[in-house]
Coordinates of C-alpha atoms in Angstrom, one line a residue:
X1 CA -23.1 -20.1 -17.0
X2 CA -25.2 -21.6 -19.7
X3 CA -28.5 -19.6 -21.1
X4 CA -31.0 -21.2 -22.7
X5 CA -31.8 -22.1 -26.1
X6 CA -34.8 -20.6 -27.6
X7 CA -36.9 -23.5 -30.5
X8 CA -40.4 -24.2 -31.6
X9 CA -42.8 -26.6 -30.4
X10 CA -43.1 -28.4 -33.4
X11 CA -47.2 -29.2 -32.6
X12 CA -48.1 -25.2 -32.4
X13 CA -44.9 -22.8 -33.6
X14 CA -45.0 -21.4 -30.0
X15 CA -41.6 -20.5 -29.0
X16 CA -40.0 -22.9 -26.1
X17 CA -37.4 -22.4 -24.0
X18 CA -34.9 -25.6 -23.7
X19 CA -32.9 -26.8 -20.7
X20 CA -29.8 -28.4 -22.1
X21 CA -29.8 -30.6 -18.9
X22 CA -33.3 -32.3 -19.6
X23 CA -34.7 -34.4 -21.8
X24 CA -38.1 -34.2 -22.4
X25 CA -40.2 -30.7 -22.3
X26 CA -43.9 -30.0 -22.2
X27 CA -45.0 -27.1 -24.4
X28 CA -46.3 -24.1 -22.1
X29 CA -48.7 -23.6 -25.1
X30 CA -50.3 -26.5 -26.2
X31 CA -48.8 -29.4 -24.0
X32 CA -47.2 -31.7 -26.2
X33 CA -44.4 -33.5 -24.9
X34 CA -41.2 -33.4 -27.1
X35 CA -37.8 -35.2 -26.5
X36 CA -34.7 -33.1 -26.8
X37 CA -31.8 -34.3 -29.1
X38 CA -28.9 -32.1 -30.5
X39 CA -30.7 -31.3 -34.0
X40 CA -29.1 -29.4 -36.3
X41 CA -30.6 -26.2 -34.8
X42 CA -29.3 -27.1 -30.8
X43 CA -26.3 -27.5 -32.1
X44 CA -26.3 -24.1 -33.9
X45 CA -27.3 -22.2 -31.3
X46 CA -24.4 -24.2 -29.0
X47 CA -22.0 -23.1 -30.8
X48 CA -23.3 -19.6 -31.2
X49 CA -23.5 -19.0 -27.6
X50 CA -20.1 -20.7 -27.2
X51 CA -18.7 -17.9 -29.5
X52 CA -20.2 -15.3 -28.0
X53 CA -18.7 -16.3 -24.7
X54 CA -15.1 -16.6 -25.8
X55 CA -15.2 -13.2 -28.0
X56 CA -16.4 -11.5 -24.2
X57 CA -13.8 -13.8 -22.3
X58 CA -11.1 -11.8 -25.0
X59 CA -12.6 -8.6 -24.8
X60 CA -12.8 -9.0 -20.9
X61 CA -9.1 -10.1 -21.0
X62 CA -7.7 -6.9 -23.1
X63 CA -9.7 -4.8 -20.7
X64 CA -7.7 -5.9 -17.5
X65 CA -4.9 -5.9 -19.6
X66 CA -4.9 -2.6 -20.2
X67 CA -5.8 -1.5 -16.5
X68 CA -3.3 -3.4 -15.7
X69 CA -1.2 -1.6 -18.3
X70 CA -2.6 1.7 -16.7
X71 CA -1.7 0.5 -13.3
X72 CA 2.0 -0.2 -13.4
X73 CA 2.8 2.5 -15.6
X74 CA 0.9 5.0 -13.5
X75 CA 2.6 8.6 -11.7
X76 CA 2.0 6.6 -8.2
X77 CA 4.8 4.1 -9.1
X78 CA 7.2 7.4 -9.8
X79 CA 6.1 8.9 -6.7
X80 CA 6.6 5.4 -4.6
X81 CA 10.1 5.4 -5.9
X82 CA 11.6 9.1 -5.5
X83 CA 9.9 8.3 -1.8
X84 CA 12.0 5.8 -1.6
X85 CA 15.3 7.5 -2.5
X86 CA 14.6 10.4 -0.1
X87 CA 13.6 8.3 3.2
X88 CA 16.3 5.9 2.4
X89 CA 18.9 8.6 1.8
X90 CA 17.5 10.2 5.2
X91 CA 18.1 6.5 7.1
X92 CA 21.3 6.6 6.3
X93 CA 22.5 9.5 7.3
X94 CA 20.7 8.9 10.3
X95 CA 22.4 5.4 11.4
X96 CA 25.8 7.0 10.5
X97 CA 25.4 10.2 12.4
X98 CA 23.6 8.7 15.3
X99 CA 24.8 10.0 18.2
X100 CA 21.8 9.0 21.1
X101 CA 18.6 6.8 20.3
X102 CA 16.3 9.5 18.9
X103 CA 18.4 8.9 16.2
X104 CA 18.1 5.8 15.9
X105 CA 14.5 5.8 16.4
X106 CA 14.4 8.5 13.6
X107 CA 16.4 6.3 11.6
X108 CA 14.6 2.9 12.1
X109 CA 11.1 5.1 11.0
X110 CA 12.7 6.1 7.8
X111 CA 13.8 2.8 6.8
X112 CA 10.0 1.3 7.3
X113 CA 9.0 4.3 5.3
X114 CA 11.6 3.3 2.9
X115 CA 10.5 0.2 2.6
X116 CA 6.4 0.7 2.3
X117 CA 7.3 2.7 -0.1
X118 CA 9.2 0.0 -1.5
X119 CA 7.3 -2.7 -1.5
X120 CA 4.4 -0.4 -2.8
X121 CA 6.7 0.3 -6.3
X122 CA 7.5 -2.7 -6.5
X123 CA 3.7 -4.5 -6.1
X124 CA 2.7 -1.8 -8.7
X125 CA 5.1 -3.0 -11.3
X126 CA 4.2 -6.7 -10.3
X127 CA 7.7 -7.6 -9.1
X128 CA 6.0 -9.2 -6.1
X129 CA 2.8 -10.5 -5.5
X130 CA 1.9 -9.3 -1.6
X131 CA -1.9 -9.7 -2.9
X132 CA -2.1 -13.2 -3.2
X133 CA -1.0 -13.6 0.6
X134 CA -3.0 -10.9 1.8
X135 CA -6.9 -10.5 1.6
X136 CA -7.1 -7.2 0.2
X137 CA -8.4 -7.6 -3.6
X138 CA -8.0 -4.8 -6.4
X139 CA -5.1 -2.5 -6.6
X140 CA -5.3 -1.5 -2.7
X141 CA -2.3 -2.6 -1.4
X142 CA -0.2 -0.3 -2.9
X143 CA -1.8 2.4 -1.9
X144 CA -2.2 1.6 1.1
X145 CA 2.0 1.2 1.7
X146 CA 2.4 4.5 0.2
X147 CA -0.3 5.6 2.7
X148 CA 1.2 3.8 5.9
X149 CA 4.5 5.0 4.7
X150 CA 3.0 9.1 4.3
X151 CA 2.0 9.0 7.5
X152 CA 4.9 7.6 9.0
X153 CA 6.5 11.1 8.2
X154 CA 4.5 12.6 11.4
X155 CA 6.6 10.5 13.7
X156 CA 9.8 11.1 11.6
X157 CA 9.4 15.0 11.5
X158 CA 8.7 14.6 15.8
X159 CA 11.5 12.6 15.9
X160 CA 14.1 14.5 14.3
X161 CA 13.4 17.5 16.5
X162 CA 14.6 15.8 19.8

């Protein structure tokens, strides 16, 4: 986004404001008409405004950085993955001791859990990129997996009581 470039009318010293895009401006203050070139002073104030914008593109740049930084390196990604240990060390012992098909059901909920929490550790640390494909935007959609894979655990603790 360009913002304009502040001169003076060169008739009466009243301040103007210059649209890069046109040509010619009349002065709000005393009318006179005045064709716009890239003087010396346009040109200054190009480039000033030019620098501005890149030093706030970097500082904008080091600012995601470090929340992203903050993101995959936060206790969520710890918790995702000890998750992951526990239902998938509960799935299978469940396939291998399955002796009727509440087990099986109990085991097939643990391995989904295991894997929300899964992906979820693994979106965090930006091994995959399930964000892109899906319209959620921000950091949502890993906690939403750990939260689809949370309450999964009502169904698991109802199943393994059968």
């Amino acid at each position: 986004m360009q913002s304009a470039i502040r001169l003076q009318c060169k008739s009466c010293g009243g301040n103007l404001t210059i649209d890069p895009q046109r040509e010619v401006l009349i002065c709000p203050f005393c009318g006179s008409e005045e064709l716009i070139t890239d003087s010396d002073a346009v040109a200054v104030e190009k480039i000033r405004q030019k620098t501005t914008f890149m030093q706030w593109e970097r500082e904008d740049a080091k600012r995601k950085e470090k929340e992203r930084s903050a993101y995959r390196n936060s206790k969520a990604g710890i918790v995702a993955l000890v998750f992951v240990f526990i239902c998938g060390g509960g799935c299978i012992g469940s396939f291998t001791s399955a002796r009727n098909i509440y087990n099986v059901l109990y085991g097939t909920v643990l391995l989904i859990q295991t894997a929300s929490f899964l992906l979820s550790f693994l979106e965090r640390k930006e091994v995959i990129h399930l964000q892109k494909l899906l319209p959620f935007d921000g950091n949502k959609l890993p906690s939403l997996l750990m939260a689809v894979g949370f309450l999964l655990f009502i169904p698991a603790l109802l199943l393994s009581t059968l």
